[in-house]
Amino acid sequence: MLPLINNDATPLIWRDGHGITRAGFIHAAQQLAARLADRTHVINLCASRLGFMLGWTAAALRNQVTLLPPNQTEAALQLLQRNFPQHSIIDDRSLDKLDWNSKSSATPSIDSEHIIATLFTSGSTGAPQAHAKTWASLTRTAQLDAQRCIPKPINLVATVPSQHMFGLQTTVLLPLLGGCAIHDSKPFFPADIRAALESIPAPRALITTPAHLRACIAVNLQIPEVEFVLCATAFLSEELARQTEVMWRTTVLEFYGSTEAGAIGTRRTTEGDAWLLHPGTTISKEMAGTYYHAPHLSAPLLLNDQIELLDGQQFRLLGRDMDQIKIAGKRGSLNEMTQALMNIPGVKDGVVFMPANAERTAALVVAPGISSNYILDQLALSVDAVFLPRPLVMLEQLPRNEMGKLTQTALLQALHI
Amino acid sequence: MPDAATLTADELIMGQHLVQTLNLDGVQAADIAPDAALFGNHAEGLGLDSIDALEIALMIQQHYGVELRSEDKEARTAFESLRKLTQFVLFKRS
């Protein structure tokens, strides 16, 4: 058995300027658990941190598995609902009339090998892939993250959703198990981030993405002091990290990880390209590829990236397999996207690729008599929005060389004609 | 009253900012339907997403000096169409 929450005297969530206590939270989670329908699975759509954590804990108390969709689109939800007919849905309205001002002295715990959640990753196309997590594995992940990033109790503001792995680790597990309290909201615009940080006491930290950071720095956003900024989900440039450190007099840390592993390593972006492995974990080079070994993984995990080992504790990323890209926290395959493009009736030839230094994919398409908007809408049926190509250029033929190949130079030239 | 399907001068300028900010190659600001949904659908609207929303917020602050906040009830509807976005920004600036 393992506790679902560290039941100490520190606050868990900051909401409307007040700290919600852990004892109050447990009391409310027990009420919500009693209300849950007798099902096997729960789909947790809460946007508020309080709602998500209450739903998460209530489902665990009833031995129900929390399902986390790859995104919040109608299509992703419908697929989950079809595949798991024995489910109920929790959203922020489920919190009505819950009381978190009374206290419970109990510390709820569950069987450590219980599957507490299944996360889904969509990849670029096709059926979502399921990743089941036991409470023991998530508890160990949280302990490693906390050891590496949280040297002392700290108050968090996070812009990322709780429903994917990075969000789950930082906005749910760190508060529940890792000595943090988190602001209830999920701020989006720079001014929202400032307001959330202003409403919580020091010491503070910000969990965010390169896209949000860029928006904050571009408007010269002034915020209260933050001990560190923790960033993940897409490529963060050293330049942006440096500007952030200077403007906010802080430290910018990056997470490297995956849905399968959780976090693998961290680095301070301005200190160079060496990543520090989480404590107690190792990387090994084998014939079949590079493997990550960690106490929370039941078997060594094959990593998708090309990695150079520097010493037992540090490694360097040598760039991803050219086919694999990562945008807004989602990994996708350019080959699969090209295949989806070619599958659209009327498309004679086409390619999806990633121009150097671009934030989005681009596409070249040969499809006489069909509009680019039609193609984009067709593509959107199977490809996540963040991967939809922009620009999408219609051509009479692709710039294939005599071998039939498309070089990066030829692709870029065709894009700018 | 502006014609329902024609852009006002302010809407045209906002449309030009959008095309430039979001690298909407192949889109002419003058051809954007003023009431079409900015997000989601390409056939009728521009098919934008949340990364674009941050870029638009940045552009609006830099060009119009208007800061977007989620708490602001009007800001929630501002992203529905080019017309609503323009009206929101002009209202906030006045």
Short mmCIF file of C-alpha atoms in Angstrom, two decimals:
data_model
loop_
_atom_site.label_atom_id
_atom_site.label_comp_id
_atom_site.label_asym_id
_atom_site.label_seq_id
_atom_site.Cartn_x
_atom_site.Cartn_y
_atom_site.Cartn_z
CA MET A 1 0.00 0.00 0.00
CA LEU A 2 1.18 3.52 -0.79
CA PRO A 3 -0.36 6.84 0.34
CA LEU A 4 -2.25 8.84 -2.31
CA ILE A 5 -1.10 12.11 -0.76
CA ASN A 6 1.47 13.46 1.68
CA ASN A 7 -0.83 14.41 4.49
CA ASP A 8 1.18 17.14 6.23
CA ALA A 9 0.26 20.65 7.35
CA THR A 10 1.32 22.41 4.12
CA PRO A 11 -1.35 23.73 1.71
CA LEU A 12 -2.05 21.71 -1.44
CA ILE A 13 -3.78 24.24 -3.71
CA TRP A 14 -3.97 28.02 -3.81
CA ARG A 15 -7.45 29.15 -4.77
CA ASP A 16 -8.84 32.70 -4.54
CA GLY A 17 -5.91 33.73 -2.37
CA HIS A 18 -6.40 30.93 0.18
CA GLY A 19 -4.57 27.68 0.69
CA ILE A 20 -6.70 24.53 0.58
CA THR A 21 -5.32 22.15 3.20
CA ARG A 22 -4.48 18.52 2.53
CA ALA A 23 -6.86 17.39 5.27
CA GLY A 24 -9.65 19.47 3.66
CA PHE A 25 -8.80 18.08 0.24
CA ILE A 26 -8.98 14.48 1.52
CA HIS A 27 -12.37 15.23 3.05
CA ALA A 28 -13.68 16.55 -0.30
CA ALA A 29 -12.14 13.65 -2.26
CA GLN A 30 -13.93 11.17 0.00
CA GLN A 31 -17.24 12.95 -0.69
CA LEU A 32 -16.62 12.89 -4.44
CA ALA A 33 -15.62 9.21 -4.30
CA ALA A 34 -18.91 8.38 -2.61
CA ARG A 35 -20.77 10.15 -5.44
CA LEU A 36 -18.99 8.37 -8.30
CA ALA A 37 -21.06 5.94 -10.31
CA ASP A 38 -20.10 2.27 -10.03
CA ARG A 39 -17.94 2.08 -13.16
CA THR A 40 -14.49 0.79 -14.05
CA HIS A 41 -13.06 3.98 -15.61
CA VAL A 42 -13.17 7.75 -15.15
CA ILE A 43 -12.49 10.32 -17.87
CA ASN A 44 -11.13 13.40 -16.05
CA LEU A 45 -11.67 16.60 -18.05
CA CYS A 46 -11.23 19.12 -15.21
CA ALA A 47 -9.32 22.28 -16.14
CA SER A 48 -8.94 23.45 -12.54
CA ARG A 49 -6.12 21.83 -10.58
CA LEU A 50 -8.42 21.25 -7.60
CA GLY A 51 -11.00 19.54 -9.79
CA PHE A 52 -8.46 17.36 -11.52
CA MET A 53 -6.77 16.26 -8.29
CA LEU A 54 -10.11 15.62 -6.56
CA GLY A 55 -11.32 13.54 -9.51
CA TRP A 56 -8.01 11.68 -9.64
CA THR A 57 -8.00 10.89 -5.93
CA ALA A 58 -11.71 10.02 -5.80
CA ALA A 59 -11.31 7.58 -8.72
CA ALA A 60 -8.33 5.96 -6.98
CA LEU A 61 -10.31 5.62 -3.75
CA ARG A 62 -12.92 3.65 -5.69
CA ASN A 63 -10.27 1.57 -7.53
CA GLN A 64 -11.36 3.11 -10.83
CA VAL A 65 -8.82 3.86 -13.56
CA THR A 66 -8.44 7.47 -14.70
CA LEU A 67 -8.29 7.78 -18.50
CA LEU A 68 -6.33 10.73 -19.91
CA PRO A 69 -7.15 11.52 -23.56
CA PRO A 70 -4.33 12.63 -25.92
CA ASN A 71 -6.09 15.97 -26.43
CA GLN A 72 -9.43 17.56 -25.66
CA THR A 73 -10.90 17.32 -29.14
CA GLU A 74 -14.37 15.89 -29.59
CA ALA A 75 -12.96 13.04 -31.72
CA ALA A 76 -10.46 11.93 -29.05
CA LEU A 77 -13.17 11.96 -26.38
CA GLN A 78 -15.65 10.03 -28.47
CA LEU A 79 -13.06 7.36 -29.20
CA LEU A 80 -12.33 6.92 -25.47
CA GLN A 81 -16.03 6.76 -24.66
CA ARG A 82 -16.57 4.09 -27.31
CA ASN A 83 -13.58 2.01 -26.22
CA PHE A 84 -14.40 2.22 -22.50
CA PRO A 85 -18.19 1.99 -22.23
CA GLN A 86 -17.93 1.45 -18.44
CA HIS A 87 -16.83 5.03 -17.73
CA SER A 88 -18.08 8.15 -16.06
CA ILE A 89 -16.94 11.71 -16.84
CA ILE A 90 -15.67 14.19 -14.25
CA ASP A 91 -15.41 17.88 -15.13
CA ASP A 92 -15.29 21.06 -13.07
CA ARG A 93 -19.06 20.94 -12.58
CA SER A 94 -18.60 17.70 -10.60
CA LEU A 95 -17.18 19.83 -7.76
CA ASP A 96 -20.57 21.35 -6.92
CA LYS A 97 -21.32 21.38 -3.20
CA LEU A 98 -18.11 19.62 -2.19
CA ASP A 99 -16.78 20.79 1.16
CA TRP A 100 -13.03 21.27 1.51
CA ASN A 101 -13.22 23.37 4.66
CA SER A 102 -13.92 20.42 6.94
CA LYS A 103 -11.02 18.09 7.61
CA SER A 104 -10.36 14.40 7.42
CA SER A 105 -7.60 12.93 9.56
CA ALA A 106 -7.27 9.83 7.39
CA THR A 107 -4.37 9.40 4.94
CA PRO A 108 -5.86 7.43 2.06
CA SER A 109 -3.64 4.81 0.44
CA ILE A 110 -4.03 2.26 -2.34
CA ASP A 111 -2.43 -0.96 -3.49
CA SER A 112 0.91 0.06 -4.99
CA GLU A 113 0.44 -2.16 -8.05
CA HIS A 114 -3.03 -0.79 -8.82
CA ILE A 115 -3.27 0.75 -12.33
CA ILE A 116 -4.29 4.25 -11.32
CA ALA A 117 -4.31 5.80 -14.79
CA THR A 118 -3.97 5.13 -18.49
CA LEU A 119 -2.51 7.93 -20.60
CA PHE A 120 -3.03 8.02 -24.34
CA THR A 121 -0.60 9.43 -26.88
CA SER A 122 -1.94 10.07 -30.33
CA GLY A 123 1.30 10.08 -32.30
CA SER A 124 0.74 11.83 -35.61
CA THR A 125 -1.96 9.56 -37.00
CA GLY A 126 -3.83 6.42 -36.22
CA ALA A 127 -5.26 4.95 -33.06
CA PRO A 128 -4.10 6.40 -29.72
CA GLN A 129 -1.55 4.30 -27.88
CA ALA A 130 -2.32 3.43 -24.24
CA HIS A 131 0.23 3.75 -21.42
CA ALA A 132 -0.90 2.18 -18.15
CA LYS A 133 0.64 3.53 -14.92
CA THR A 134 0.72 1.83 -11.55
CA TRP A 135 0.64 4.01 -8.46
CA ALA A 136 4.05 2.64 -7.43
CA SER A 137 5.63 3.76 -10.69
CA LEU A 138 4.10 7.26 -10.53
CA THR A 139 5.06 7.62 -6.87
CA ARG A 140 8.70 6.81 -7.67
CA THR A 141 8.65 9.18 -10.67
CA ALA A 142 7.40 11.97 -8.42
CA GLN A 143 10.10 11.25 -5.83
CA LEU A 144 12.83 11.46 -8.49
CA ASP A 145 11.41 14.70 -9.93
CA ALA A 146 11.20 16.21 -6.45
CA GLN A 147 14.75 15.16 -5.54
CA ARG A 148 16.08 16.80 -8.69
CA CYS A 149 13.96 19.97 -8.91
CA ILE A 150 12.32 20.74 -5.56
CA PRO A 151 14.99 21.24 -2.89
CA LYS A 152 12.47 23.01 -0.64
CA PRO A 153 8.66 23.42 -0.46
CA ILE A 154 7.56 25.77 -3.22
CA ASN A 155 4.38 27.28 -4.72
CA LEU A 156 3.73 26.49 -8.38
CA VAL A 157 1.89 28.13 -11.24
CA ALA A 158 1.56 25.94 -14.34
CA THR A 159 0.33 26.70 -17.86
CA VAL A 160 0.26 23.07 -18.98
CA PRO A 161 -2.80 20.78 -18.82
CA SER A 162 -2.83 18.02 -16.18
CA GLN A 163 -3.85 15.40 -18.74
CA HIS A 164 -0.47 14.60 -20.33
CA MET A 165 2.64 13.12 -18.70
CA PHE A 166 4.63 16.34 -18.12
CA GLY A 167 1.49 18.03 -16.79
CA LEU A 168 0.61 15.05 -14.61
CA GLN A 169 4.08 14.96 -13.06
CA THR A 170 4.28 18.68 -12.37
CA THR A 171 0.69 19.75 -11.64
CA VAL A 172 -0.61 16.62 -9.88
CA LEU A 173 2.19 14.41 -8.56
CA LEU A 174 4.51 17.15 -7.30
CA PRO A 175 1.69 18.78 -5.28
CA LEU A 176 0.31 15.46 -4.00
CA LEU A 177 3.66 13.84 -3.15
CA GLY A 178 6.54 16.23 -3.78
CA GLY A 179 6.26 19.08 -1.29
CA CYS A 180 4.61 21.66 -3.56
CA ALA A 181 1.38 23.63 -3.57
CA ILE A 182 -0.10 24.70 -6.89
CA HIS A 183 -2.30 27.57 -8.07
CA ASP A 184 -5.75 26.33 -9.03
CA SER A 185 -5.86 27.93 -12.48
CA LYS A 186 -4.25 27.06 -15.79
CA PRO A 187 -3.19 30.53 -16.99
CA PHE A 188 -2.90 31.05 -20.74
CA PHE A 189 -2.07 34.67 -21.66
CA PRO A 190 1.01 36.39 -20.17
CA ALA A 191 -1.23 38.63 -18.04
CA ASP A 192 -2.94 35.50 -16.63
CA ILE A 193 0.46 34.09 -15.63
CA ARG A 194 1.40 37.34 -13.87
CA ALA A 195 -1.94 37.47 -12.00
CA ALA A 196 -1.59 33.86 -10.82
CA LEU A 197 1.98 34.40 -9.61
CA GLU A 198 0.97 37.60 -7.80
CA SER A 199 -1.76 35.75 -5.92
CA ILE A 200 0.52 33.15 -4.29
CA PRO A 201 3.25 33.63 -1.65
CA ALA A 202 6.99 33.15 -2.22
CA PRO A 203 8.89 30.97 -2.89
CA ARG A 204 7.38 30.47 -6.34
CA ALA A 205 8.15 28.54 -9.51
CA LEU A 206 6.62 28.55 -12.99
CA ILE A 207 5.94 25.39 -15.01
CA THR A 208 5.46 26.25 -18.68
CA THR A 209 6.31 25.74 -22.36
CA PRO A 210 8.63 27.55 -24.79
CA ALA A 211 5.58 29.06 -26.56
CA HIS A 212 4.29 30.68 -23.35
CA LEU A 213 7.78 31.83 -22.37
CA ARG A 214 8.30 33.48 -25.73
CA ALA A 215 5.00 35.35 -25.38
CA CYS A 216 5.94 36.55 -21.87
CA ILE A 217 9.42 37.73 -22.81
CA ALA A 218 8.22 39.49 -25.97
CA VAL A 219 5.87 41.72 -23.94
CA ASN A 220 8.48 42.26 -21.23
CA LEU A 221 6.14 40.75 -18.64
CA GLN A 222 7.02 41.81 -15.09
CA ILE A 223 6.32 39.09 -12.52
CA PRO A 224 7.08 38.50 -8.82
CA GLU A 225 10.33 36.66 -8.14
CA VAL A 226 10.36 32.98 -9.22
CA GLU A 227 13.03 30.55 -7.96
CA PHE A 228 13.00 28.68 -11.26
CA VAL A 229 11.12 28.18 -14.51
CA LEU A 230 10.63 24.57 -15.58
CA CYS A 231 10.04 24.09 -19.27
CA ALA A 232 9.19 21.14 -21.52
CA THR A 233 7.02 19.99 -24.47
CA ALA A 234 9.03 21.55 -27.34
CA PHE A 235 12.46 22.81 -28.33
CA LEU A 236 13.65 25.69 -26.10
CA SER A 237 16.35 27.89 -27.59
CA GLU A 238 19.34 28.87 -25.50
CA GLU A 239 18.67 32.49 -26.45
CA LEU A 240 15.12 32.47 -25.05
CA ALA A 241 16.34 30.71 -21.89
CA ARG A 242 19.03 33.38 -21.43
CA GLN A 243 16.59 36.26 -21.97
CA THR A 244 14.24 34.70 -19.43
CA GLU A 245 17.00 34.26 -16.85
CA VAL A 246 18.10 37.87 -17.26
CA MET A 247 14.65 39.45 -17.30
CA TRP A 248 13.23 37.46 -14.38
CA ARG A 249 16.54 36.95 -12.49
CA THR A 250 15.81 33.25 -12.34
CA THR A 251 17.03 29.82 -13.46
CA VAL A 252 15.48 28.11 -16.49
CA LEU A 253 15.39 24.31 -16.24
CA GLU A 254 14.31 21.91 -18.95
CA PHE A 255 12.79 18.46 -18.62
CA TYR A 256 13.65 15.68 -21.03
CA GLY A 257 11.26 12.78 -20.85
CA SER A 258 8.50 10.77 -22.46
CA THR A 259 5.07 9.43 -21.69
CA GLU A 260 6.57 5.97 -21.16
CA ALA A 261 9.34 7.07 -18.79
CA GLY A 262 8.17 10.31 -17.25
CA ALA A 263 11.13 12.60 -16.76
CA ILE A 264 14.53 11.15 -17.66
CA GLY A 265 16.81 14.11 -17.17
CA THR A 266 17.03 17.83 -16.60
CA ARG A 267 19.38 20.60 -17.65
CA ARG A 268 19.85 24.30 -17.12
CA THR A 269 19.54 25.39 -20.76
CA THR A 270 22.04 28.26 -20.50
CA GLU A 271 24.77 25.97 -19.15
CA GLY A 272 25.13 23.94 -22.32
CA ASP A 273 23.80 20.81 -23.92
CA ALA A 274 24.62 18.24 -21.21
CA TRP A 275 21.60 16.71 -19.47
CA LEU A 276 21.73 15.36 -15.92
CA LEU A 277 20.05 11.97 -15.44
CA HIS A 278 17.51 11.63 -12.65
CA PRO A 279 19.11 10.20 -9.48
CA GLY A 280 19.40 6.42 -9.40
CA THR A 281 18.71 5.96 -13.13
CA THR A 282 21.11 4.97 -15.93
CA ILE A 283 21.36 4.87 -19.71
CA SER A 284 23.00 2.01 -21.59
CA LYS A 285 24.07 1.63 -25.21
CA GLU A 286 23.19 -1.74 -26.69
CA MET A 287 23.13 -3.21 -30.17
CA ALA A 288 19.42 -2.50 -30.54
CA GLY A 289 19.63 1.09 -29.36
CA THR A 290 19.82 3.23 -26.24
CA TYR A 291 17.98 2.07 -23.12
CA TYR A 292 16.83 3.93 -20.02
CA HIS A 293 16.94 2.00 -16.73
CA ALA A 294 15.01 3.33 -13.75
CA PRO A 295 13.53 1.85 -10.57
CA HIS A 296 10.01 2.96 -11.61
CA LEU A 297 10.18 1.06 -14.92
CA SER A 298 9.49 -2.67 -14.90
CA ALA A 299 11.82 -3.16 -17.91
CA PRO A 300 14.53 -1.06 -19.63
CA LEU A 301 12.96 1.46 -22.03
CA LEU A 302 14.21 1.90 -25.61
CA LEU A 303 14.66 5.65 -26.27
CA ASN A 304 13.72 7.25 -29.60
CA ASP A 305 16.53 9.76 -29.55
CA GLN A 306 20.15 9.44 -30.50
CA ILE A 307 22.09 9.88 -27.28
CA GLU A 308 25.76 10.30 -26.45
CA LEU A 309 26.77 9.22 -22.95
CA LEU A 310 29.16 11.71 -21.33
CA ASP A 311 29.63 9.91 -18.03
CA GLY A 312 27.46 7.86 -15.69
CA GLN A 313 25.22 10.81 -14.88
CA GLN A 314 25.28 13.05 -17.96
CA PHE A 315 24.25 12.67 -21.58
CA ARG A 316 23.83 14.72 -24.72
CA LEU A 317 21.01 14.55 -27.28
CA LEU A 318 22.37 14.15 -30.79
CA GLY A 319 19.14 15.01 -32.48
CA ARG A 320 16.08 13.03 -33.05
CA ASP A 321 15.54 10.51 -35.73
CA MET A 322 14.78 12.82 -38.73
CA ASP A 323 11.29 11.39 -39.02
CA GLN A 324 10.28 12.22 -35.44
CA ILE A 325 9.19 15.73 -34.55
CA LYS A 326 7.81 17.31 -31.37
CA ILE A 327 5.41 20.24 -31.34
CA ALA A 328 3.43 21.50 -28.34
CA GLY A 329 4.26 18.39 -26.32
CA LYS A 330 3.15 16.00 -29.02
CA ARG A 331 5.44 13.64 -30.88
CA GLY A 332 4.69 12.81 -34.46
CA SER A 333 6.13 11.04 -37.46
CA LEU A 334 6.58 13.00 -40.71
CA ASN A 335 6.29 9.76 -42.69
CA GLU A 336 2.93 9.00 -41.13
CA MET A 337 1.71 12.51 -41.88
CA THR A 338 2.85 12.21 -45.49
CA GLN A 339 0.99 8.91 -45.68
CA ALA A 340 -2.17 10.54 -44.32
CA LEU A 341 -1.80 13.28 -46.94
CA MET A 342 -1.42 10.74 -49.74
CA ASN A 343 -4.50 8.86 -48.53
CA ILE A 344 -6.75 11.84 -49.28
CA PRO A 345 -8.69 11.08 -52.49
CA GLY A 346 -7.45 13.29 -55.34
CA VAL A 347 -3.95 13.81 -53.92
CA LYS A 348 -1.50 12.56 -56.57
CA ASP A 349 1.75 13.29 -54.76
CA GLY A 350 2.74 15.09 -51.60
CA VAL A 351 5.19 15.44 -48.74
CA VAL A 352 5.07 16.78 -45.18
CA PHE A 353 8.41 18.03 -43.86
CA MET A 354 9.95 20.25 -41.20
CA PRO A 355 11.87 23.28 -42.58
CA ALA A 356 14.97 24.16 -40.52
CA ASN A 357 14.21 26.51 -37.59
CA ALA A 358 10.47 26.32 -38.30
CA GLU A 359 7.89 25.92 -35.55
CA ARG A 360 5.44 24.10 -37.81
CA THR A 361 5.46 21.49 -40.52
CA ALA A 362 5.16 22.46 -44.19
CA ALA A 363 3.69 20.50 -47.09
CA LEU A 364 3.96 20.37 -50.86
CA VAL A 365 0.99 18.81 -52.62
CA VAL A 366 0.04 17.82 -56.15
CA ALA A 367 -3.75 17.58 -56.35
CA PRO A 368 -5.28 19.02 -59.52
CA GLY A 369 -8.71 20.55 -58.99
CA ILE A 370 -8.68 20.33 -55.19
CA SER A 371 -8.28 23.31 -52.84
CA SER A 372 -5.64 23.49 -50.12
CA ASN A 373 -8.36 24.21 -47.55
CA TYR A 374 -10.16 21.00 -48.45
CA ILE A 375 -6.91 19.08 -48.04
CA LEU A 376 -6.25 20.67 -44.63
CA ASP A 377 -9.71 19.78 -43.37
CA GLN A 378 -9.32 16.20 -44.61
CA LEU A 379 -5.91 15.98 -42.97
CA ALA A 380 -7.34 17.35 -39.72
CA LEU A 381 -9.54 14.25 -39.47
CA SER A 382 -6.52 12.08 -38.72
CA VAL A 383 -3.66 14.48 -37.86
CA ASP A 384 -3.48 16.53 -34.65
CA ALA A 385 -3.96 20.30 -35.21
CA VAL A 386 -0.43 21.19 -34.10
CA PHE A 387 0.99 19.05 -36.92
CA LEU A 388 -1.15 20.51 -39.71
CA PRO A 389 1.24 21.95 -42.31
CA ARG A 390 1.59 25.68 -42.74
CA PRO A 391 2.33 26.67 -45.41
CA LEU A 392 0.72 24.03 -47.60
CA VAL A 393 1.77 24.77 -51.17
CA MET A 394 -0.02 23.36 -54.22
CA LEU A 395 2.31 22.45 -57.12
CA GLU A 396 2.03 20.81 -60.53
CA GLN A 397 4.77 18.38 -59.53
CA LEU A 398 7.13 17.80 -56.61
CA PRO A 399 10.79 18.78 -57.05
CA ARG A 400 12.06 15.20 -57.13
CA ASN A 401 15.63 14.64 -58.34
CA GLU A 402 16.57 12.05 -60.96
CA MET A 403 16.55 9.38 -58.24
CA GLY A 404 13.00 10.35 -57.33
CA LYS A 405 14.20 11.75 -54.00
CA LEU A 406 13.25 15.02 -52.37
CA THR A 407 16.24 16.90 -50.95
CA GLN A 408 15.80 19.41 -48.13
CA THR A 409 17.14 22.17 -50.43
CA ALA A 410 14.68 21.37 -53.20
CA LEU A 411 11.81 21.27 -50.69
CA LEU A 412 12.70 24.67 -49.27
CA GLN A 413 13.05 26.21 -52.74
CA ALA A 414 9.66 24.88 -53.79
CA LEU A 415 8.14 26.29 -50.61
CA HIS A 416 9.24 29.81 -51.45
CA ILE A 417 8.34 29.91 -55.14
CA MET B 1 -23.27 50.05 -41.08
CA PRO B 2 -20.63 47.93 -42.75
CA ASP B 3 -21.76 45.36 -45.26
CA ALA B 4 -21.95 41.99 -43.47
CA ALA B 5 -19.49 40.37 -45.88
CA THR B 6 -17.08 43.26 -46.52
CA LEU B 7 -14.23 44.20 -44.24
CA THR B 8 -14.11 47.62 -42.60
CA ALA B 9 -10.79 49.48 -42.79
CA ASP B 10 -9.95 48.41 -39.22
CA GLU B 11 -10.81 44.79 -39.95
CA LEU B 12 -8.60 44.84 -43.03
CA ILE B 13 -5.65 46.13 -40.99
CA MET B 14 -6.27 43.50 -38.31
CA GLY B 15 -6.50 40.85 -41.03
CA GLN B 16 -3.17 41.97 -42.45
CA HIS B 17 -1.59 41.73 -38.98
CA LEU B 18 -2.98 38.19 -38.61
CA VAL B 19 -1.66 37.05 -42.00
CA GLN B 20 1.77 38.48 -41.21
CA THR B 21 1.97 37.28 -37.58
CA LEU B 22 0.83 33.74 -38.33
CA ASN B 23 2.60 33.31 -41.70
CA LEU B 24 -0.68 32.49 -43.39
CA ASP B 25 0.86 32.03 -46.82
CA GLY B 26 -1.69 32.14 -49.57
CA VAL B 27 -4.28 33.99 -47.50
CA GLN B 28 -5.19 37.55 -48.54
CA ALA B 29 -6.42 39.68 -45.65
CA ALA B 30 -9.14 41.13 -47.89
CA ASP B 31 -10.49 37.62 -48.56
CA ILE B 32 -11.00 36.66 -44.88
CA ALA B 33 -14.72 36.37 -44.16
CA PRO B 34 -15.29 38.78 -41.24
CA ASP B 35 -17.62 36.46 -39.33
CA ALA B 36 -15.93 33.14 -40.11
CA ALA B 37 -14.47 31.12 -37.21
CA LEU B 38 -10.77 31.85 -36.77
CA PHE B 39 -10.11 28.53 -35.07
CA GLY B 40 -10.66 24.95 -36.20
CA ASN B 41 -12.13 24.84 -39.68
CA HIS B 42 -10.04 25.51 -42.80
CA ALA B 43 -12.72 25.36 -45.47
CA GLU B 44 -14.64 28.27 -43.97
CA GLY B 45 -12.24 29.87 -41.50
CA LEU B 46 -8.50 30.08 -40.87
CA GLY B 47 -8.03 26.86 -38.89
CA LEU B 48 -5.96 28.39 -36.10
CA ASP B 49 -4.92 26.69 -32.82
CA SER B 50 -3.75 27.58 -29.31
CA ILE B 51 -0.16 28.35 -30.35
CA ASP B 52 -1.67 30.92 -32.72
CA ALA B 53 -3.77 32.39 -29.90
CA LEU B 54 -0.57 33.27 -28.01
CA GLU B 55 0.91 34.82 -31.16
CA ILE B 56 -2.25 36.86 -31.75
CA ALA B 57 -2.23 38.08 -28.13
CA LEU B 58 1.37 39.19 -28.58
CA MET B 59 0.59 41.01 -31.83
CA ILE B 60 -2.39 42.78 -30.25
CA GLN B 61 -0.32 43.97 -27.32
CA GLN B 62 2.50 45.18 -29.56
CA HIS B 63 0.37 46.88 -32.25
CA TYR B 64 -2.61 48.06 -30.24
CA GLY B 65 -1.30 48.18 -26.66
CA VAL B 66 -4.16 45.96 -25.49
CA GLU B 67 -3.40 43.23 -22.96
CA LEU B 68 -5.52 40.07 -23.13
CA ARG B 69 -6.67 38.35 -19.94
CA SER B 70 -8.75 35.17 -19.69
CA GLU B 71 -10.74 36.66 -16.78
CA ASP B 72 -12.00 39.34 -19.12
CA LYS B 73 -15.39 38.07 -20.32
CA GLU B 74 -15.17 39.97 -23.61
CA ALA B 75 -11.76 38.47 -24.33
CA ARG B 76 -13.34 35.02 -24.42
CA THR B 77 -15.50 35.86 -27.42
CA ALA B 78 -12.87 38.06 -29.11
CA PHE B 79 -11.24 35.07 -30.78
CA GLU B 80 -14.41 33.92 -32.48
CA SER B 81 -13.95 35.92 -35.69
CA LEU B 82 -11.98 38.71 -37.31
CA ARG B 83 -14.91 41.08 -36.76
CA LYS B 84 -15.21 40.28 -33.02
CA LEU B 85 -11.45 40.50 -32.54
CA THR B 86 -11.32 43.92 -34.19
CA GLN B 87 -14.32 45.22 -32.22
CA PHE B 88 -12.81 43.95 -28.96
CA VAL B 89 -9.44 45.60 -29.58
CA LEU B 90 -10.96 48.94 -30.66
CA PHE B 91 -13.27 48.90 -27.63
CA LYS B 92 -10.38 48.17 -25.24
CA ARG B 93 -8.20 50.83 -26.77
CA SER B 94 -10.84 53.56 -26.61
#
